[in-house]
Structures are given as structure tokens and as C-alpha cells.
Amino acid sequence: MSSILTYIAISDGKIKRSSLEVLSRSKAIADANGLDCDAVIIDANASTFTDSVQQYGASKIYVVEDPIFIQHRNTPLLSALSKVMEQSKPNVVAFASTEGTKDILGALAANQNAGVVADVSSFDVTGNGVLAKRPVMAAKIMGNVEVSGDTVLVSVRSGSYDLVESPASAEIINIDFSIEESDLKAKLREIISATGDTIDLNEAESIVAAGRGVKDEEAKNLISELASVLNAGIGASRALTEAGVYDPSLQIGQTGKVVSPQLYIAVGISGAIQHVAGMANSKVIVAINKDGDAPIFEVADYGIVGDLYKVLPPFIEELKKIKG
Ligand SMILES: Cc1cc2nc3c(=O)[nH]c(=O)nc-3n(C[C@H](O)[C@H](O)[C@H](O)COP(=O)(O)OP(=O)(O)OC[C@H]3O[C@@H](n4cnc5c(N)ncnc54)[C@H](O)[C@@H]3O)c2cc1C
């Protein structure tokens, strides 16, 4: 085992925080095991991100810069990652578990004849592979998964690790890359953005999530106000996305998004297993529910038993005072 390569995902002209969390973890593993900690950036403006990536301890940064990467497309990304892997010969390639990663991981593993373990909440290297913890059965059970092989790909849920700066002076390796538009079998015609909240729930540090207890505009406004004070993303239980109260893209849970922010405030959510599957990994969970026996309190760090219409206004006022 001689190197760990971390893929740095760029979205909307910014490095995804979850990639830097994974790089921080890779650096710790590399230091503990005498491995090289490398990174790869693939983007239309990849070279502009090398300074930021150096802050997290990469000793070599592979840069693949081409206008084709203005939008995420699987074929050029797969091709670029394969090229970098063939040149750098890493033993482990670590990714943040983003939608883009999910799209390519299987194909990359097949391409590179690599083992793969996806969507883990922690990982380490062994003598000949990767040992990871992976939430299964709607996160009721944690599986210990060991994958052996010369090359293993691992994708890590956002929020699983803290950011740890470790400034280094990295060697920058520019990789020649070109692909013709005409070689791409799939054409990207349009990206339809999700309506609703603009904060990416996978990257959000705080999330305010609404459940069926949020019954009317007054309650929705309280949720928006709380989210705005905390600069939080807004999520919802399936009860509310199915009812059309919130956009389906905001659903959190087994059939929605899996999130792990620093702070998750569940308002009027009972805590069904399918919902908890999507938020149990949050660092601090606060539940507000008028039913003291609601299962959400079993996973909550802090619980407020009360009517959200009475609890939220003074709660928001206090937060404003603290912030202000
Ligand atoms: C295959 C499958 C997949 C599913 N996937 C998902 C998923 O991805 N995400 C998901 O969320 N669900 C999912 N579900 C649905 C899940 O089982 C629950 O039905 C759903 O999570 C319930 O949403 P809820 O907690 O908002 O509503 P409820 O269970 O109805 O709970 C509402 C809560 O609000 C409280 N409340 C009411 N009024 C107030 C008030 N004024 N103040 C404070 N509290 C109040 C109540 O005490 C109650 O606890 C799935 C179900 C299945 C079968």
C-alpha cells in the first residue's frame, strides 16, 4: 500500500466541502500508515483550486482541466479518472458520496478492475485493502465491510469526518486530456434544477426539517425563519413531500437524501425508521414534537416536548439575540 488518492468534487465553481472532509481523513490515514496522500481535481478551471486543496495536506495534486467538465458528464469524468489512476497507481481512491460519484463509481471500478465499497460512514486501510463501516437496513445496522485488492474505491457519506487543515506544498501534476464532443454518446440537453431551497442538503452544516406537524403557512413560515436565522437548509419528511408541501428533492430518508449535518432540527417529525435512515448520522439532533413518546426522541440529543407553534417563536427570537 503506497498511496491514497482523493477525488475533489467541484460543483457550481466551488469545492464540495464533503470532498475536503474525505481528504482530511485520507491525510490522517496516510500519516498513520506511511502512505502518500494525493488528490485529483477534474474541472474546467481545475488549476484554480490547487491552493485550497494544498491546505488539507495533499502531497501531489493531479489536475485535469478541460472545458468539457463545465457540466458533470459521466464519460469524460470516467475517462479522466481512469487516466489519472493509470498514471498514479493508487491503492485506495476515496470519494465523497455525492450524486456524481454514485453515477460513476461502479463503472470506474469495472474499468480499473478495482474493488469498491460505497456510501460508508467511516473507513481505514488494512494491509491489503479497506475496512469500512456501512449503514445498512435503513441505518438500523452498521456493517463492517472489508474489501481486499490492489486498488479499492471507497465513497464516504458527507459529514462523516471533520475538516482538518494540514497545509502542505504539493507537487502539481497537469494531465493532458482531450475528448471530442462527437465521442460522447449521451448529449446533455438541459439541467432542471430542483425548485425549493437553494442550500445543498448534502453539504449543509445545519438542516431544519419539517414533518406532518407543519400543517399550514404559519408553520411553514416559522420553518423558513428558523432556517434563515441558522443559515440552514430546509428538509422534509415524506409525509410533506408527498402532500406537495415541499419539493420532493427536499425529502430526507431511506427514499430521499441521506444527510449528516452538524445540526439537524426535526420539527413535527415522528421519527419513523425510514426517516431516521436519512439523518441518524447528524452530529447533533434536536427534536421538537408535542408527543413526548415520539420515536424521534430516541435518536435526539436534545428534545423539546411542545407545540411547534408555541415553541418556535421564542426559540427563533433567542437565536436571533445570540446571533445578533
Ligand atoms: C418504503 C418506504 C420508504 C419511505 N421513505 C421515507 C423517507 O425517505 N423519508 C421519510 O420521511 N419517510 C419515508 N417513509 C414514510 C415513513 O414511514 C413515515 O410515514 C413518515 O416519515 C412520517 O412523516 P412525519 O414524521 O412527518 O409524519 P407523522 O408520522 O404523521 O408524524 C407527525 C409528527 O408531528 C407531531 N406533531 C403534530 N403536530 C405538532 C405540533 N403542532 N407541534 C409539534 N409536533 C407536532 C406528531 O406528534 C407526530 O409525531 C417511507 C415509508 C415507506 C413504506
Short mmCIF file of C-alpha atoms and ligand atoms in Angstrom, two decimals:
data_model
loop_
_atom_site.label_atom_id
_atom_site.label_comp_id
_atom_site.label_asym_id
_atom_site.label_seq_id
_atom_site.Cartn_x
_atom_site.Cartn_y
_atom_site.Cartn_z
CA MET A 1 0.00 0.00 0.00
CA SER A 2 1.67 3.25 -1.01
CA SER A 3 -0.86 5.98 -1.77
CA ILE A 4 -4.39 7.21 -1.19
CA LEU A 5 -5.85 9.40 -3.91
CA THR A 6 -8.81 11.64 -3.01
CA TYR A 7 -11.14 12.92 -5.73
CA ILE A 8 -12.01 16.58 -5.15
CA ALA A 9 -15.51 17.24 -6.49
CA ILE A 10 -16.27 20.73 -7.78
CA SER A 11 -19.82 21.98 -8.04
CA ASP A 12 -21.01 25.43 -9.12
CA GLY A 13 -17.44 26.70 -9.11
CA LYS A 14 -16.75 25.57 -5.54
CA ILE A 15 -15.00 22.64 -3.92
CA LYS A 16 -17.54 20.37 -2.27
CA ARG A 17 -16.92 20.51 1.46
CA SER A 18 -17.55 16.76 1.70
CA SER A 19 -14.52 16.14 -0.57
CA LEU A 20 -12.30 18.07 1.85
CA GLU A 21 -13.72 16.04 4.73
CA VAL A 22 -12.64 12.89 2.88
CA LEU A 23 -9.23 14.43 2.08
CA SER A 24 -8.79 15.25 5.80
CA ARG A 25 -9.50 11.61 6.63
CA SER A 26 -7.18 10.36 3.86
CA LYS A 27 -4.40 12.57 5.22
CA ALA A 28 -4.82 11.14 8.73
CA ILE A 29 -4.76 7.57 7.37
CA ALA A 30 -1.75 8.35 5.17
CA ASP A 31 0.20 9.82 8.09
CA ALA A 32 -0.64 6.90 10.36
CA ASN A 33 0.38 4.31 7.76
CA GLY A 34 3.30 5.95 5.98
CA LEU A 35 1.37 6.44 2.71
CA ASP A 36 1.32 9.28 0.21
CA CYS A 37 -1.80 11.45 0.36
CA ASP A 38 -2.65 12.65 -3.16
CA ALA A 39 -5.62 14.43 -4.69
CA VAL A 40 -7.17 14.81 -8.12
CA ILE A 41 -9.16 17.81 -9.38
CA ILE A 42 -11.13 17.49 -12.60
CA ASP A 43 -12.87 20.64 -13.77
CA ALA A 44 -12.97 23.32 -16.45
CA ASN A 45 -10.99 25.53 -14.02
CA ALA A 46 -9.27 22.78 -12.04
CA SER A 47 -5.97 24.64 -11.54
CA THR A 48 -7.69 27.45 -9.60
CA PHE A 49 -8.47 25.04 -6.76
CA THR A 50 -4.99 23.66 -6.06
CA ASP A 51 -4.16 26.25 -3.36
CA SER A 52 -7.25 25.33 -1.35
CA VAL A 53 -6.58 21.60 -1.71
CA GLN A 54 -2.98 22.04 -0.52
CA GLN A 55 -4.36 23.34 2.78
CA TYR A 56 -5.62 19.84 3.53
CA GLY A 57 -2.30 18.06 3.14
CA ALA A 58 -2.19 16.59 -0.37
CA SER A 59 1.40 15.95 -1.38
CA LYS A 60 0.65 15.54 -5.12
CA ILE A 61 -2.29 17.13 -6.87
CA TYR A 62 -3.30 15.77 -10.29
CA VAL A 63 -5.02 18.46 -12.34
CA VAL A 64 -7.23 17.67 -15.32
CA GLU A 65 -8.51 20.90 -16.85
CA ASP A 66 -10.78 20.98 -19.88
CA PRO A 67 -13.95 22.91 -20.85
CA ILE A 68 -15.75 19.58 -21.27
CA PHE A 69 -16.01 19.49 -17.46
CA ILE A 70 -18.16 22.63 -17.25
CA GLN A 71 -21.03 20.24 -16.60
CA HIS A 72 -20.95 16.82 -14.99
CA ARG A 73 -20.94 14.10 -17.60
CA ASN A 74 -20.02 10.53 -16.85
CA THR A 75 -17.96 9.63 -19.91
CA PRO A 76 -15.31 12.39 -19.71
CA LEU A 77 -15.13 12.11 -15.92
CA LEU A 78 -14.63 8.34 -16.11
CA SER A 79 -12.03 8.75 -18.79
CA ALA A 80 -10.11 11.41 -16.82
CA LEU A 81 -10.22 9.45 -13.56
CA SER A 82 -9.06 6.30 -15.34
CA LYS A 83 -6.15 8.21 -16.88
CA VAL A 84 -5.08 9.62 -13.50
CA MET A 85 -5.40 6.23 -11.82
CA GLU A 86 -3.31 4.58 -14.53
CA GLN A 87 -0.59 7.18 -14.02
CA SER A 88 -0.64 7.43 -10.22
CA LYS A 89 -1.43 3.78 -9.42
CA PRO A 90 -3.13 4.48 -6.08
CA ASN A 91 -4.06 1.68 -3.72
CA VAL A 92 -7.15 3.47 -2.48
CA VAL A 93 -9.23 6.13 -4.22
CA ALA A 94 -11.54 7.98 -1.83
CA PHE A 95 -14.61 9.97 -2.92
CA ALA A 96 -17.30 11.96 -1.17
CA SER A 97 -20.55 10.10 -1.69
CA THR A 98 -22.17 12.70 -3.96
CA GLU A 99 -24.77 12.12 -6.68
CA GLY A 100 -21.99 12.48 -9.26
CA THR A 101 -19.88 9.84 -7.51
CA LYS A 102 -22.81 7.43 -7.33
CA ASP A 103 -23.21 7.83 -11.08
CA ILE A 104 -19.68 6.67 -11.94
CA LEU A 105 -18.33 4.52 -9.11
CA GLY A 106 -19.43 1.13 -10.44
CA ALA A 107 -18.21 1.86 -13.96
CA LEU A 108 -14.85 3.14 -12.70
CA ALA A 109 -14.40 0.01 -10.56
CA ALA A 110 -15.15 -2.19 -13.58
CA ASN A 111 -12.84 -0.09 -15.77
CA GLN A 112 -9.93 -0.29 -13.37
CA ASN A 113 -10.60 -3.81 -12.09
CA ALA A 114 -10.88 -2.34 -8.60
CA GLY A 115 -12.82 -3.35 -5.51
CA VAL A 116 -15.46 -0.89 -4.36
CA VAL A 117 -17.34 -0.07 -1.18
CA ALA A 118 -19.89 2.73 -1.44
CA ASP A 119 -21.59 5.14 0.93
CA VAL A 120 -19.64 4.33 4.10
CA SER A 121 -19.64 6.32 7.31
CA SER A 122 -16.01 5.56 8.21
CA PHE A 123 -13.02 3.85 6.63
CA ASP A 124 -9.46 2.80 7.27
CA VAL A 125 -6.81 0.91 5.35
CA THR A 126 -5.73 -2.62 6.18
CA GLY A 127 -2.61 -4.40 4.95
CA ASN A 128 -4.28 -5.17 1.64
CA GLY A 129 -7.40 -3.11 1.22
CA VAL A 130 -10.04 -1.09 3.03
CA LEU A 131 -12.09 -1.74 6.16
CA ALA A 132 -15.25 0.37 6.33
CA LYS A 133 -18.41 0.84 8.34
CA ARG A 134 -21.50 0.94 6.19
CA PRO A 135 -25.02 1.71 7.42
CA VAL A 136 -27.42 -0.98 6.16
CA MET A 137 -31.11 -1.89 6.69
CA ALA A 138 -32.19 1.74 6.73
CA ALA A 139 -29.22 2.53 9.05
CA LYS A 140 -30.58 0.19 11.78
CA ILE A 141 -27.41 -1.87 11.49
CA MET A 142 -23.79 -0.92 10.81
CA GLY A 143 -21.99 -3.44 8.62
CA ASN A 144 -18.22 -3.89 8.84
CA VAL A 145 -17.12 -4.36 5.24
CA GLU A 146 -13.62 -5.38 4.22
CA VAL A 147 -12.56 -5.12 0.60
CA SER A 148 -9.20 -6.52 -0.43
CA GLY A 149 -7.38 -5.86 -3.65
CA ASP A 150 -4.59 -3.91 -5.27
CA THR A 151 -6.97 -0.98 -5.82
CA VAL A 152 -10.07 -0.21 -3.78
CA LEU A 153 -12.55 2.65 -4.35
CA VAL A 154 -14.44 3.97 -1.35
CA SER A 155 -17.15 6.64 -1.16
CA VAL A 156 -17.85 8.36 2.15
CA ARG A 157 -21.07 9.99 3.38
CA SER A 158 -20.85 13.73 3.85
CA GLY A 159 -20.41 14.84 7.45
CA SER A 160 -18.62 11.63 8.45
CA TYR A 161 -15.36 13.47 9.17
CA ASP A 162 -14.39 16.93 10.32
CA LEU A 163 -12.30 19.27 8.19
CA VAL A 164 -8.70 19.27 9.40
CA GLU A 165 -6.30 21.74 7.81
CA SER A 166 -2.77 20.50 7.31
CA PRO A 167 -1.03 22.90 4.91
CA ALA A 168 1.44 21.27 2.54
CA SER A 169 3.40 22.31 -0.51
CA ALA A 170 2.06 19.96 -3.13
CA GLU A 171 3.60 18.89 -6.41
CA ILE A 172 1.14 19.86 -9.15
CA ILE A 173 0.88 17.34 -11.97
CA ASN A 174 -1.03 18.52 -15.04
CA ILE A 175 -2.59 15.69 -17.00
CA ASP A 176 -3.11 16.08 -20.76
CA PHE A 177 -6.68 15.35 -21.56
CA SER A 178 -8.91 15.72 -24.55
CA ILE A 179 -12.13 14.16 -25.68
CA GLU A 180 -14.27 15.08 -28.67
CA GLU A 181 -17.89 16.05 -28.16
CA SER A 182 -18.63 13.68 -31.02
CA ASP A 183 -17.18 10.77 -28.97
CA LEU A 184 -19.84 11.25 -26.32
CA LYS A 185 -22.82 9.01 -26.88
CA ALA A 186 -25.06 10.90 -24.45
CA LYS A 187 -25.92 14.54 -25.07
CA LEU A 188 -26.71 16.78 -22.13
CA ARG A 189 -29.73 18.79 -23.21
CA GLU A 190 -30.89 20.56 -20.07
CA ILE A 191 -30.32 20.63 -16.34
CA ILE A 192 -33.55 21.14 -14.47
CA SER A 193 -32.68 22.49 -11.04
CA ALA A 194 -34.75 21.44 -8.11
CA THR A 195 -37.16 24.10 -7.03
CA GLY A 196 -37.23 24.91 -3.34
CA ASP A 197 -34.38 25.60 -1.04
CA THR A 198 -31.10 26.62 -2.62
CA ILE A 199 -28.78 25.17 0.04
CA ASP A 200 -27.48 21.75 -0.98
CA LEU A 201 -28.68 19.42 1.79
CA ASN A 202 -25.72 17.10 1.27
CA GLU A 203 -23.34 19.95 2.04
CA ALA A 204 -25.41 21.94 4.56
CA GLU A 205 -23.90 22.44 8.02
CA SER A 206 -27.38 22.79 9.53
CA ILE A 207 -30.75 21.48 8.41
CA VAL A 208 -34.23 22.35 9.67
CA ALA A 209 -36.55 19.50 8.68
CA ALA A 210 -40.33 19.75 8.68
CA GLY A 211 -42.79 16.91 9.22
CA ARG A 212 -46.55 16.46 9.18
CA GLY A 213 -46.81 18.61 12.31
CA VAL A 214 -46.07 21.55 10.00
CA LYS A 215 -49.66 21.93 8.91
CA ASP A 216 -50.11 25.38 7.39
CA GLU A 217 -48.43 28.51 6.02
CA GLU A 218 -47.85 29.86 9.53
CA ALA A 219 -45.82 26.77 10.44
CA LYS A 220 -44.00 26.81 7.08
CA ASN A 221 -43.04 30.42 7.69
CA LEU A 222 -41.68 29.51 11.12
CA ILE A 223 -39.57 26.76 9.50
CA SER A 224 -38.23 29.23 6.90
CA GLU A 225 -37.46 31.81 9.56
CA LEU A 226 -35.62 29.31 11.75
CA ALA A 227 -33.64 28.08 8.73
CA SER A 228 -32.79 31.63 7.73
CA VAL A 229 -31.51 32.55 11.23
CA LEU A 230 -29.27 29.47 11.24
CA ASN A 231 -28.34 29.73 7.55
CA ALA A 232 -29.65 26.17 7.36
CA GLY A 233 -31.06 24.10 4.51
CA ILE A 234 -34.71 23.05 4.67
CA GLY A 235 -35.57 19.36 4.51
CA ALA A 236 -38.85 17.49 4.90
CA SER A 237 -40.31 14.12 5.77
CA ARG A 238 -42.02 12.10 3.08
CA ALA A 239 -45.38 12.96 4.61
CA LEU A 240 -44.87 16.56 3.46
CA THR A 241 -43.16 15.92 0.12
CA GLU A 242 -45.95 13.50 -0.86
CA ALA A 243 -48.53 16.07 0.19
CA GLY A 244 -46.83 18.58 -2.12
CA VAL A 245 -45.98 20.93 0.75
CA TYR A 246 -42.24 20.71 -0.03
CA ASP A 247 -40.40 19.77 -3.20
CA PRO A 248 -39.56 16.03 -3.49
CA SER A 249 -35.86 16.97 -3.77
CA LEU A 250 -36.01 18.04 -0.11
CA GLN A 251 -37.13 14.65 1.21
CA ILE A 252 -34.79 13.13 3.75
CA GLY A 253 -34.76 9.43 4.47
CA GLN A 254 -34.48 5.98 3.02
CA THR A 255 -36.05 7.01 -0.27
CA GLY A 256 -34.82 10.58 -0.10
CA LYS A 257 -31.50 12.20 0.72
CA VAL A 258 -29.08 10.82 3.30
CA VAL A 259 -27.62 13.75 5.21
CA SER A 260 -25.23 14.20 8.12
CA PRO A 261 -25.03 17.89 9.03
CA GLN A 262 -23.53 19.28 12.22
CA LEU A 263 -27.03 20.25 13.38
CA TYR A 264 -30.38 18.67 12.44
CA ILE A 265 -33.58 20.15 13.85
CA ALA A 266 -36.60 17.89 13.31
CA VAL A 267 -39.85 19.79 13.72
CA GLY A 268 -43.13 17.86 13.90
CA ILE A 269 -41.48 14.66 12.66
CA SER A 270 -42.40 11.39 14.41
CA GLY A 271 -39.11 9.62 13.66
CA ALA A 272 -40.23 6.68 11.51
CA ILE A 273 -37.35 4.32 10.72
CA GLN A 274 -37.44 5.35 7.04
CA HIS A 275 -36.89 9.00 8.01
CA VAL A 276 -34.24 8.26 10.63
CA ALA A 277 -32.30 6.27 7.99
CA GLY A 278 -31.56 9.57 6.28
CA MET A 279 -30.50 11.68 9.25
CA ALA A 280 -29.26 9.44 12.07
CA ASN A 281 -25.64 10.32 11.30
CA SER A 282 -26.18 14.03 12.02
CA LYS A 283 -23.77 15.31 14.67
CA VAL A 284 -26.36 17.00 16.92
CA ILE A 285 -30.06 16.21 16.60
CA VAL A 286 -32.73 18.45 18.12
CA ALA A 287 -36.36 17.25 18.05
CA ILE A 288 -39.44 19.41 18.59
CA ASN A 289 -42.60 17.34 18.93
CA LYS A 290 -45.76 17.64 21.00
CA ASP A 291 -45.81 13.88 21.65
CA GLY A 292 -43.24 13.02 24.34
CA ASP A 293 -43.33 9.36 23.22
CA ALA A 294 -42.46 10.09 19.56
CA PRO A 295 -39.59 7.80 18.42
CA ILE A 296 -37.61 10.81 17.16
CA PHE A 297 -36.65 11.47 20.80
CA GLU A 298 -34.78 8.13 20.84
CA VAL A 299 -32.23 9.49 18.34
CA ALA A 300 -32.31 13.12 19.51
CA ASP A 301 -29.52 14.70 21.58
CA TYR A 302 -31.89 17.46 22.70
CA GLY A 303 -35.66 17.23 22.79
CA ILE A 304 -38.36 19.82 23.26
CA VAL A 305 -41.81 18.37 24.01
CA GLY A 306 -44.30 21.00 22.92
CA ASP A 307 -46.48 22.50 20.23
CA LEU A 308 -44.26 23.88 17.47
CA TYR A 309 -46.49 26.96 17.12
CA LYS A 310 -45.64 27.86 20.73
CA VAL A 311 -42.06 26.58 20.83
CA LEU A 312 -40.65 28.03 17.61
CA PRO A 313 -41.35 31.78 18.00
CA PRO A 314 -39.40 32.21 21.29
CA PHE A 315 -36.77 29.74 20.05
CA ILE A 316 -36.21 31.87 16.93
CA GLU A 317 -36.15 35.08 19.00
CA GLU A 318 -33.49 33.64 21.34
CA LEU A 319 -31.38 32.52 18.38
CA LYS A 320 -31.66 35.98 16.84
CA LYS A 321 -30.45 37.54 20.10
CA ILE A 322 -27.49 35.15 20.30
CA LYS A 323 -26.62 35.74 16.65
CA GLY A 324 -27.26 39.45 16.71
C1 LIG B 1 -40.72 2.08 1.64
C2 LIG B 1 -40.91 3.34 2.42
C3 LIG B 1 -39.98 4.36 2.26
C4 LIG B 1 -40.14 5.56 2.98
N1 LIG B 1 -39.19 6.53 2.83
C5 LIG B 1 -39.30 7.64 3.58
C6 LIG B 1 -38.30 8.67 3.51
O1 LIG B 1 -37.35 8.60 2.72
N2 LIG B 1 -38.43 9.74 4.32
C7 LIG B 1 -39.47 9.88 5.21
O2 LIG B 1 -39.52 10.90 5.92
N3 LIG B 1 -40.42 8.94 5.28
C8 LIG B 1 -40.37 7.84 4.49
N4 LIG B 1 -41.35 6.92 4.57
C9 LIG B 1 -42.56 7.24 5.35
C10 LIG B 1 -42.39 7.00 6.84
O3 LIG B 1 -42.73 5.66 7.15
C11 LIG B 1 -43.34 7.92 7.64
O4 LIG B 1 -44.65 7.71 7.21
C12 LIG B 1 -43.00 9.40 7.51
O5 LIG B 1 -41.63 9.62 7.77
C13 LIG B 1 -43.83 10.19 8.51
O6 LIG B 1 -43.60 11.54 8.37
P1 LIG B 1 -43.82 12.52 9.59
O7 LIG B 1 -42.93 12.12 10.73
O8 LIG B 1 -43.70 13.89 9.06
O9 LIG B 1 -45.36 12.30 9.93
P2 LIG B 1 -46.04 11.59 11.15
O10 LIG B 1 -45.50 10.22 11.36
O11 LIG B 1 -47.51 11.73 10.94
O12 LIG B 1 -45.60 12.45 12.40
C14 LIG B 1 -46.01 13.77 12.61
C15 LIG B 1 -45.46 14.18 13.98
O13 LIG B 1 -45.73 15.53 14.19
C16 LIG B 1 -46.07 15.73 15.54
N5 LIG B 1 -46.86 16.95 15.61
C17 LIG B 1 -48.09 17.18 15.10
N6 LIG B 1 -48.49 18.43 15.33
C18 LIG B 1 -47.49 19.03 16.02
C19 LIG B 1 -47.30 20.33 16.56
N7 LIG B 1 -48.23 21.30 16.43
N8 LIG B 1 -46.16 20.60 17.22
C20 LIG B 1 -45.20 19.65 17.38
N9 LIG B 1 -45.33 18.39 16.90
C21 LIG B 1 -46.46 18.09 16.22
C22 LIG B 1 -46.82 14.47 15.94
O14 LIG B 1 -46.76 14.26 17.34
C23 LIG B 1 -46.09 13.41 15.16
O15 LIG B 1 -45.07 12.81 15.93
C24 LIG B 1 -41.23 5.73 3.86
C25 LIG B 1 -42.15 4.68 4.00
C26 LIG B 1 -42.00 3.52 3.30
C27 LIG B 1 -43.00 2.42 3.48
#
